[in-house]
Short mmCIF file of C-alpha atoms and ligand atoms in Angstrom, two decimals:
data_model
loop_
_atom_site.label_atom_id
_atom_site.label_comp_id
_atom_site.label_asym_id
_atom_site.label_seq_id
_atom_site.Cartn_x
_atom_site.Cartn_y
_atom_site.Cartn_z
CA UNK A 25 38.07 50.04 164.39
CA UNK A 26 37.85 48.05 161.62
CA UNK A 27 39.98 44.58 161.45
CA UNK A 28 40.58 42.58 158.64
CA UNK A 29 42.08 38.95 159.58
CA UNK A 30 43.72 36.97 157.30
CA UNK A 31 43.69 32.75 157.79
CA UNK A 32 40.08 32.71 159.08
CA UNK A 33 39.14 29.68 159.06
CA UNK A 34 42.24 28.62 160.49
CA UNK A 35 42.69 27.88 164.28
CA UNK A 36 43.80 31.42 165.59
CA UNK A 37 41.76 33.07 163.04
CA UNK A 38 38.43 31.33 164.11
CA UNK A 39 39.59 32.08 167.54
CA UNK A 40 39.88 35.92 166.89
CA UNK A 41 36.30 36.27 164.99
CA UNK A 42 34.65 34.33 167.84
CA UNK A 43 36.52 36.81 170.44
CA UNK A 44 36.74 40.06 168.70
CA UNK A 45 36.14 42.71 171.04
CA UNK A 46 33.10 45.10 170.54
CA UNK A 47 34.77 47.86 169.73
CA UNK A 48 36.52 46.15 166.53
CA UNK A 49 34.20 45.53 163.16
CA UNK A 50 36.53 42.32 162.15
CA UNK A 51 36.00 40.74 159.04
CA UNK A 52 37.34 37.45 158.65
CA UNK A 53 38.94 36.36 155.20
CA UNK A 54 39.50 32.75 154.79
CA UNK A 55 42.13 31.52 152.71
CA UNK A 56 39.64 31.08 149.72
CA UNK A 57 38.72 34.51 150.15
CA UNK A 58 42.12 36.46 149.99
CA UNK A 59 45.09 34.33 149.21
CA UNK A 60 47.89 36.62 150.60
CA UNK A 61 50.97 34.60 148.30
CA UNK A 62 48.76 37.08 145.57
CA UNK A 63 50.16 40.46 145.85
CA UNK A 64 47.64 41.92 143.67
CA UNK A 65 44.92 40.23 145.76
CA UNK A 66 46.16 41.77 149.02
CA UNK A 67 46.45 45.21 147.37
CA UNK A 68 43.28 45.05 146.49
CA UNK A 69 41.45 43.90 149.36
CA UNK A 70 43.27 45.97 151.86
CA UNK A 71 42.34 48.72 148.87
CA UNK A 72 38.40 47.69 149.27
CA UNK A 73 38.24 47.50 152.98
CA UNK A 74 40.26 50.28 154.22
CA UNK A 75 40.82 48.13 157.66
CA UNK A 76 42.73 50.37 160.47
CA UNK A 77 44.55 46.83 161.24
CA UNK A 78 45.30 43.53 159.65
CA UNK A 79 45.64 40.47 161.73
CA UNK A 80 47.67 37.71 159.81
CA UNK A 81 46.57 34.72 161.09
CA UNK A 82 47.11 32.91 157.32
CA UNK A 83 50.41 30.18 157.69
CA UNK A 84 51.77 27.27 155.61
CA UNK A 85 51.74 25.00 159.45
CA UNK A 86 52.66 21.74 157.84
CA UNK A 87 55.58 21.96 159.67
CA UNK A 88 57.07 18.15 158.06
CA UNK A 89 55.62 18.96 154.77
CA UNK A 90 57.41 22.24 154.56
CA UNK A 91 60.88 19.84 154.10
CA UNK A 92 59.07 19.01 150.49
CA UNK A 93 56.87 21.92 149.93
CA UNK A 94 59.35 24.16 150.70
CA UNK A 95 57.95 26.47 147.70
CA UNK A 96 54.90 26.65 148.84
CA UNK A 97 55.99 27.28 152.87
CA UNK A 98 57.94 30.28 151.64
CA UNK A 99 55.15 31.56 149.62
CA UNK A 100 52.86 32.34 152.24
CA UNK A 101 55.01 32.12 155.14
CA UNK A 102 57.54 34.72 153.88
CA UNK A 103 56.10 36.14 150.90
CA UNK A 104 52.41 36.40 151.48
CA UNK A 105 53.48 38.41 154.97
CA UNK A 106 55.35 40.68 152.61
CA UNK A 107 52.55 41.31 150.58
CA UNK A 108 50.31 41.96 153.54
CA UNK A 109 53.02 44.50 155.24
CA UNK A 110 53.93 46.34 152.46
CA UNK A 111 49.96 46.77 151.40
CA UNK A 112 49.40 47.88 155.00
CA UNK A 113 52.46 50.14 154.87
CA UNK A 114 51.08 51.66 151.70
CA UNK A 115 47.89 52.22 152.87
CA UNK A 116 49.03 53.58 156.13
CA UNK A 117 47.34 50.99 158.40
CA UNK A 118 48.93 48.39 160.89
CA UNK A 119 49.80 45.04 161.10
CA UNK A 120 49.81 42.39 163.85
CA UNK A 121 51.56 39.25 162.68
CA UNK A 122 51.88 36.06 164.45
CA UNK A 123 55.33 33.79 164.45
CA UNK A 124 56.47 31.30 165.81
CA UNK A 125 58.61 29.59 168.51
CA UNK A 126 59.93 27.53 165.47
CA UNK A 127 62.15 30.50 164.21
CA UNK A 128 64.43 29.47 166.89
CA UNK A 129 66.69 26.40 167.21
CA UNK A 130 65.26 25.64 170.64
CA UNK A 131 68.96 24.59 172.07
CA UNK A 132 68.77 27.71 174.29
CA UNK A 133 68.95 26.27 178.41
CA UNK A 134 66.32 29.00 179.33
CA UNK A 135 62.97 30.99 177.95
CA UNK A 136 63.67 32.48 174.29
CA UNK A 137 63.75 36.41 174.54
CA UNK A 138 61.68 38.29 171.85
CA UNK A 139 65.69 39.65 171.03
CA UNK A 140 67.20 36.77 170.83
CA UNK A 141 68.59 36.09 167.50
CA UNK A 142 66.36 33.84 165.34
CA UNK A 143 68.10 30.50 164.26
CA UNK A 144 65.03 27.72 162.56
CA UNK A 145 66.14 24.47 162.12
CA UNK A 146 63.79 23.29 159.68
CA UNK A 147 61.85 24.94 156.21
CA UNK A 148 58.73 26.18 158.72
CA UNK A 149 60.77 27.93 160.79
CA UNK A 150 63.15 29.62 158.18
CA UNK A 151 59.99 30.71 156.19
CA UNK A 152 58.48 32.22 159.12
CA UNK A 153 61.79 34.00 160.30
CA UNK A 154 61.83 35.23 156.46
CA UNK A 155 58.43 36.01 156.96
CA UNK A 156 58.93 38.28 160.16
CA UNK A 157 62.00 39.92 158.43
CA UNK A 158 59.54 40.54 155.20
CA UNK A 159 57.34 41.91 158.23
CA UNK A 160 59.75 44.21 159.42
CA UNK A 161 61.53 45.58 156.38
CA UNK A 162 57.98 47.02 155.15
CA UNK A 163 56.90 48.51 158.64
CA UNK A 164 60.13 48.13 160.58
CA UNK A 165 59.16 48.54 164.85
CA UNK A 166 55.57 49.80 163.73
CA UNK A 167 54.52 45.95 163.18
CA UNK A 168 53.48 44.29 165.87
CA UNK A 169 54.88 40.62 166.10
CA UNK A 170 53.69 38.04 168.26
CA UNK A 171 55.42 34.70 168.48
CA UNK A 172 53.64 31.66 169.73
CA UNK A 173 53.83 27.88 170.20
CA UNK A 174 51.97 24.56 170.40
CA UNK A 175 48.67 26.22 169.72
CA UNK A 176 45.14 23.93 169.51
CA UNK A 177 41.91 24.21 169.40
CA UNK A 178 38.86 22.45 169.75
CA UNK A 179 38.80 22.55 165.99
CA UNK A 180 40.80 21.99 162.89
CA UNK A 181 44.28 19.66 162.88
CA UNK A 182 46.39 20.18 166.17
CA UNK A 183 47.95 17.81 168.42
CA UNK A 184 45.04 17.94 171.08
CA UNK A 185 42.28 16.82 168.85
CA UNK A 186 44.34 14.21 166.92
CA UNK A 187 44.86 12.56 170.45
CA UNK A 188 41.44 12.29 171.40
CA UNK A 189 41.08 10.62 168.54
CA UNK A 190 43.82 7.90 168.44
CA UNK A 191 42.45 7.57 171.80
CA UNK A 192 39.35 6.22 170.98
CA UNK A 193 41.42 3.71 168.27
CA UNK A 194 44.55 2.33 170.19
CA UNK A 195 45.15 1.03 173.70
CA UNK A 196 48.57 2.22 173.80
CA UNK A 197 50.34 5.44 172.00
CA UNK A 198 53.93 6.41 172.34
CA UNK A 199 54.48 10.45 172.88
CA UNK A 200 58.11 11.61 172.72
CA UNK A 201 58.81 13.15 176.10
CA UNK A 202 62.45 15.27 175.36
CA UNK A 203 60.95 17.92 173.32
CA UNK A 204 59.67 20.89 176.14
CA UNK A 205 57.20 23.93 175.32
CA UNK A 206 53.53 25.21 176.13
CA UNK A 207 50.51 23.94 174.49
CA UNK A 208 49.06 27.22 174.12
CA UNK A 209 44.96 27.39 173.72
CA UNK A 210 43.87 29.77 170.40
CA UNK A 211 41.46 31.17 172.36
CA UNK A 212 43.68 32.62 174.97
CA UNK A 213 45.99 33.58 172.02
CA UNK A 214 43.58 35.63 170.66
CA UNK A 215 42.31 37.22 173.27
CA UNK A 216 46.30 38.41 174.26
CA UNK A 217 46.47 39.69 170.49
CA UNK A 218 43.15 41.81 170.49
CA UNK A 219 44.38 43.29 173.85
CA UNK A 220 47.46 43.95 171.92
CA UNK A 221 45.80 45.44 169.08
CA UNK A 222 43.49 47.38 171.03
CA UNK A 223 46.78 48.81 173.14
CA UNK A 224 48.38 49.72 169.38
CA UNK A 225 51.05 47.74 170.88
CA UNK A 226 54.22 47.70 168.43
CA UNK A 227 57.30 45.17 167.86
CA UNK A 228 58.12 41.77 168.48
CA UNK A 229 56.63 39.91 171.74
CA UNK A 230 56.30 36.65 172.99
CA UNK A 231 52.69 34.71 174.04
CA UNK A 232 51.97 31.11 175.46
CA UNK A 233 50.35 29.88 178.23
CA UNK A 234 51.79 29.62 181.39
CA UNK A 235 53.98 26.45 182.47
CA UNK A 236 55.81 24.22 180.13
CA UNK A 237 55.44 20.53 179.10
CA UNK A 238 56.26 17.98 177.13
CA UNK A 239 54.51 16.06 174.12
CA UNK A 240 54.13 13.25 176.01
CA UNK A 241 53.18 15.50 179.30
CA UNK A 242 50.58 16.77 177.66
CA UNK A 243 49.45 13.82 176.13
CA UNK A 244 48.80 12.52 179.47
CA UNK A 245 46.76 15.51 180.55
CA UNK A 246 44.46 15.12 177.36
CA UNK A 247 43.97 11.57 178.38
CA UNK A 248 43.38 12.30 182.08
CA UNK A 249 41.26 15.28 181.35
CA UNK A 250 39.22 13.94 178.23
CA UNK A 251 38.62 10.41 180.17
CA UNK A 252 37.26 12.91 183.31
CA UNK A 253 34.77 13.76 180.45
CA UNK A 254 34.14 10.90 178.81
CA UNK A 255 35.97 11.48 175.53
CA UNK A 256 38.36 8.65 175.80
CA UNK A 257 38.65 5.82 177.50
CA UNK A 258 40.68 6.27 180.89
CA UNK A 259 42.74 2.89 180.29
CA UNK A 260 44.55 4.13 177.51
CA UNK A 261 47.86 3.60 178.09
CA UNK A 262 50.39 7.30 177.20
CA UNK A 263 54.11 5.57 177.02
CA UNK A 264 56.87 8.28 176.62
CA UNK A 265 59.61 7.68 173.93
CA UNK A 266 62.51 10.00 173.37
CA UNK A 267 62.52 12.24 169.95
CA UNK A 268 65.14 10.12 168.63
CA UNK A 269 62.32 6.91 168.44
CA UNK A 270 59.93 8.81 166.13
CA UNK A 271 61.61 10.08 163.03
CA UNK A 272 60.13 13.40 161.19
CA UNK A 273 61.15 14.87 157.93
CA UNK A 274 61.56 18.02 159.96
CA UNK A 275 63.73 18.74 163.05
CA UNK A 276 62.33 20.16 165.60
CA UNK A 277 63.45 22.50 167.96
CA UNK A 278 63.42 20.43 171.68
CA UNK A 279 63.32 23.59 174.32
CA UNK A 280 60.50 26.14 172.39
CA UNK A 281 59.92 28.34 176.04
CA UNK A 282 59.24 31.55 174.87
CA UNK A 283 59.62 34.70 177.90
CA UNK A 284 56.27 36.53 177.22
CA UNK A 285 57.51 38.91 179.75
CA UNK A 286 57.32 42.23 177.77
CA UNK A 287 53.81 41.31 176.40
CA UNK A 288 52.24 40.55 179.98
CA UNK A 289 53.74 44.16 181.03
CA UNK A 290 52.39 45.91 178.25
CA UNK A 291 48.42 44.80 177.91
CA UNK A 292 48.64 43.66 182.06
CA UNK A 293 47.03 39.99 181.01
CA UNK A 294 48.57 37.32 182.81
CA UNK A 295 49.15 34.02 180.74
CA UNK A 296 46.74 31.16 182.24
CA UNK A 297 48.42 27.35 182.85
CA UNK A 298 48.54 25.23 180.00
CA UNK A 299 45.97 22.85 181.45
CA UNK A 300 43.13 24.89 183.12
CA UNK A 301 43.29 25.92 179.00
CA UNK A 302 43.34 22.67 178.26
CA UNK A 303 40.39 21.62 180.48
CA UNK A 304 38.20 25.06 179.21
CA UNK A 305 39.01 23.97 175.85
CA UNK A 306 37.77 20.38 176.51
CA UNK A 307 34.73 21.37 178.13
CA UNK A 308 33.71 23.10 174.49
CA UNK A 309 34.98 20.22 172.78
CA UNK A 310 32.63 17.96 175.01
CA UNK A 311 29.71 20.59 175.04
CA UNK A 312 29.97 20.91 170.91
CA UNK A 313 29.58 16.76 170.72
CA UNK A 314 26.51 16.81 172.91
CA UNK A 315 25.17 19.47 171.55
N1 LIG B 21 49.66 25.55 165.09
C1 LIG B 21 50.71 25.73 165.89
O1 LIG B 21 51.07 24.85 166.68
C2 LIG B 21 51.46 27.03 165.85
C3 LIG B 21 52.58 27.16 166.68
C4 LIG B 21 53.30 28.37 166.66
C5 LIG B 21 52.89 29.40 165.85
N2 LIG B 21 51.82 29.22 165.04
C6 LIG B 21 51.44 30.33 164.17
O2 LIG B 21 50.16 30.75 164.54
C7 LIG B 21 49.48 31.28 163.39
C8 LIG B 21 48.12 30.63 163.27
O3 LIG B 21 48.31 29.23 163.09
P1 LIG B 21 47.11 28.20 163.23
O4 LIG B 21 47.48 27.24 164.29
O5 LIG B 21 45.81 28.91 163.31
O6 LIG B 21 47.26 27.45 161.83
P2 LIG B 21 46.15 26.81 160.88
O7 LIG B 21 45.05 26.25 161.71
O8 LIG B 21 46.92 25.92 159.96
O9 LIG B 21 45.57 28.05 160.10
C9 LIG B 21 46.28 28.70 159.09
C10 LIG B 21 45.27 29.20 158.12
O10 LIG B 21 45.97 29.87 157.07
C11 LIG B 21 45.34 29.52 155.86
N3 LIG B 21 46.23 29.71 154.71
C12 LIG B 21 47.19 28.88 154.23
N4 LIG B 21 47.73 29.39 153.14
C13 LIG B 21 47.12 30.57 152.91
C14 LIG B 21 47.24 31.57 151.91
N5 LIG B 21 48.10 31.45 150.89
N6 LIG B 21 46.43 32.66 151.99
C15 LIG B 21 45.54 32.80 153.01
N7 LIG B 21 45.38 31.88 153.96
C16 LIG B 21 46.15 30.78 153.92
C17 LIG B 21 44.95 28.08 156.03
O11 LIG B 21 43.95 27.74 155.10
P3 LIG B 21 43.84 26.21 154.54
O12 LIG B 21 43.66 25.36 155.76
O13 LIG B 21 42.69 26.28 153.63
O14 LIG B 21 45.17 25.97 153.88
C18 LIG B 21 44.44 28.08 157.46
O15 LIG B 21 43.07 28.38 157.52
C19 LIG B 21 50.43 31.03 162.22
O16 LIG B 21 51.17 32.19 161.98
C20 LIG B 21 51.35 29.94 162.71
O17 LIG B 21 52.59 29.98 162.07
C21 LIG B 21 51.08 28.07 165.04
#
């Protein structure tokens, strides 16, 4: 089966070219190699390869930058996933898109459903809600879209790796503690989507780890696990502030607990807790320095 993945050198899309099952030939297009907010360009790539699926793994993620960029967030956040769905609908393949918990306001006392009505509070979210609409006008329940949260990596920009780093700089960081979701490894992430894929799973599901946390929650763990490894120092001090402290240009949704209940059922993979990821993620991270 071949599987052409959009976003490659992104943090899911590295993820799903380092885990791509045997079975699947994936070719991984970076965002220098296929720009999807170019219609023509998709057209003509999914033209040339002929892939059975595409895997969209190609965002705008500035998530505060979107507020000013808002141009370019809708581009590729709601117009390049039209491009790539109706290229995929015209060429009779299928497409597994991934979304975000950010297409809902996050106000909700309990896990998001993959029904619930989508409700962004911010530029990212609305151009990824547009973006899954785009998704499902081409292809209606024939896409497959998977919503996700809080992902990292042991590469690229993510909240993880930037506090290992201002752990090595400050003695003392402030992490706001009133926003709640899953820091949710890419690896795991793409594992769940090639099972998905593989299944020819259809429609709109839900994927995170297990358990939920806070920012400042997790910052802790990243400073208790990284000091166990000797990435930071174990003295740095993780004070929690509420949301209302630390101003952003974007809102941001405080409760992001998405019920990956009907995704679990379907491929049988049970979601593992946010920090066993966390601490299989750091071992790499530790492994790739001393390498
Ligand atoms: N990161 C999170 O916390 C998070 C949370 C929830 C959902 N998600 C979703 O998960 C998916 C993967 O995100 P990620 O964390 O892997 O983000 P990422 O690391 O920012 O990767 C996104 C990739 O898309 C590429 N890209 C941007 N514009 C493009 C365009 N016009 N054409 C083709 N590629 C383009 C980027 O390339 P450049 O770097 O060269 O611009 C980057 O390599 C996205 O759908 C995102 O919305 C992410």
């Amino acid at each position: 089966m071949k599987v052409l993945v959009t976003g490659a050198g992104g943090q899911l899309g590295r993820e799903l070219l380092r885990t791509a099952p045997h079975a699947v030939e994936a070719v991984g297009l970076s965002a220098g190699e296929l720009d999807i907010t170019d219609a023509a360009a998709v057209e003509a790539t999914i033209a040339e390869h002929r892939p059975a699926v595409v895997v969209n793994a190609a965002a705008y993620t500035a998530v505060d930058r979107a507020e000013t960029e808002r141009e370019r967030a809708w581009a590729v956040n709601a117009d390049g996933a039209g491009h790539l769905a109706e290229a995929v609908a015209r060429h009779g393949a299928r497409l597994a898109h991934v979304s975000t918990d950010f297409v809902f306001s996050g106000e909700l006392g309990r896990a998001w459903s993959p029904q619930a009505p989508t409700s962004p509070v911010g530029e990212y979210g609305a151009s990824k809600a547009a973006g899954e609409a785009r998704v499902r006008s081409a292809l209606g329940e024939e896409a497959l879209i998977v919503r996700t949260a809080w992902v990292y990596a042991a590469h690229g920009h993510n909240f993880a790796t930037t506090m290992l780093r201002l752990m090595t700089e400050r003695e003392r960081l402030t992490v706001v503690e009133d926003q709640i979701g899953t820091p949710t490894w890419a690896r795991g992430l793409a594992e769940v989507l090639w099972s998905a894929v593989e299944a020819g799973l259809t429609g709109t599901h839900h994927w995170t780890d297990a358990g939920v946390a806070s920012w400042y929650d997790f910052a802790v763990a990243i400073r208790d696990e990284g000091a166990a490894r000797g990435l930071v120092p174990a003295g740095v001090e993780v004070a929690p502030i509420p949301g209302a402290a630390w101003p952003t240009p974007a809102r941001r949704p405080p409760q992001g607990v998405l019920d990956k209940t009907s995704l679990r059922e379907a491929v049988g993979v049970e979601s593992v807790h946010w920090r066993a990821q966390l601490a299989a993620m750091l071992d790499e991270y530790r492994d790739a320095r001393n390498r």
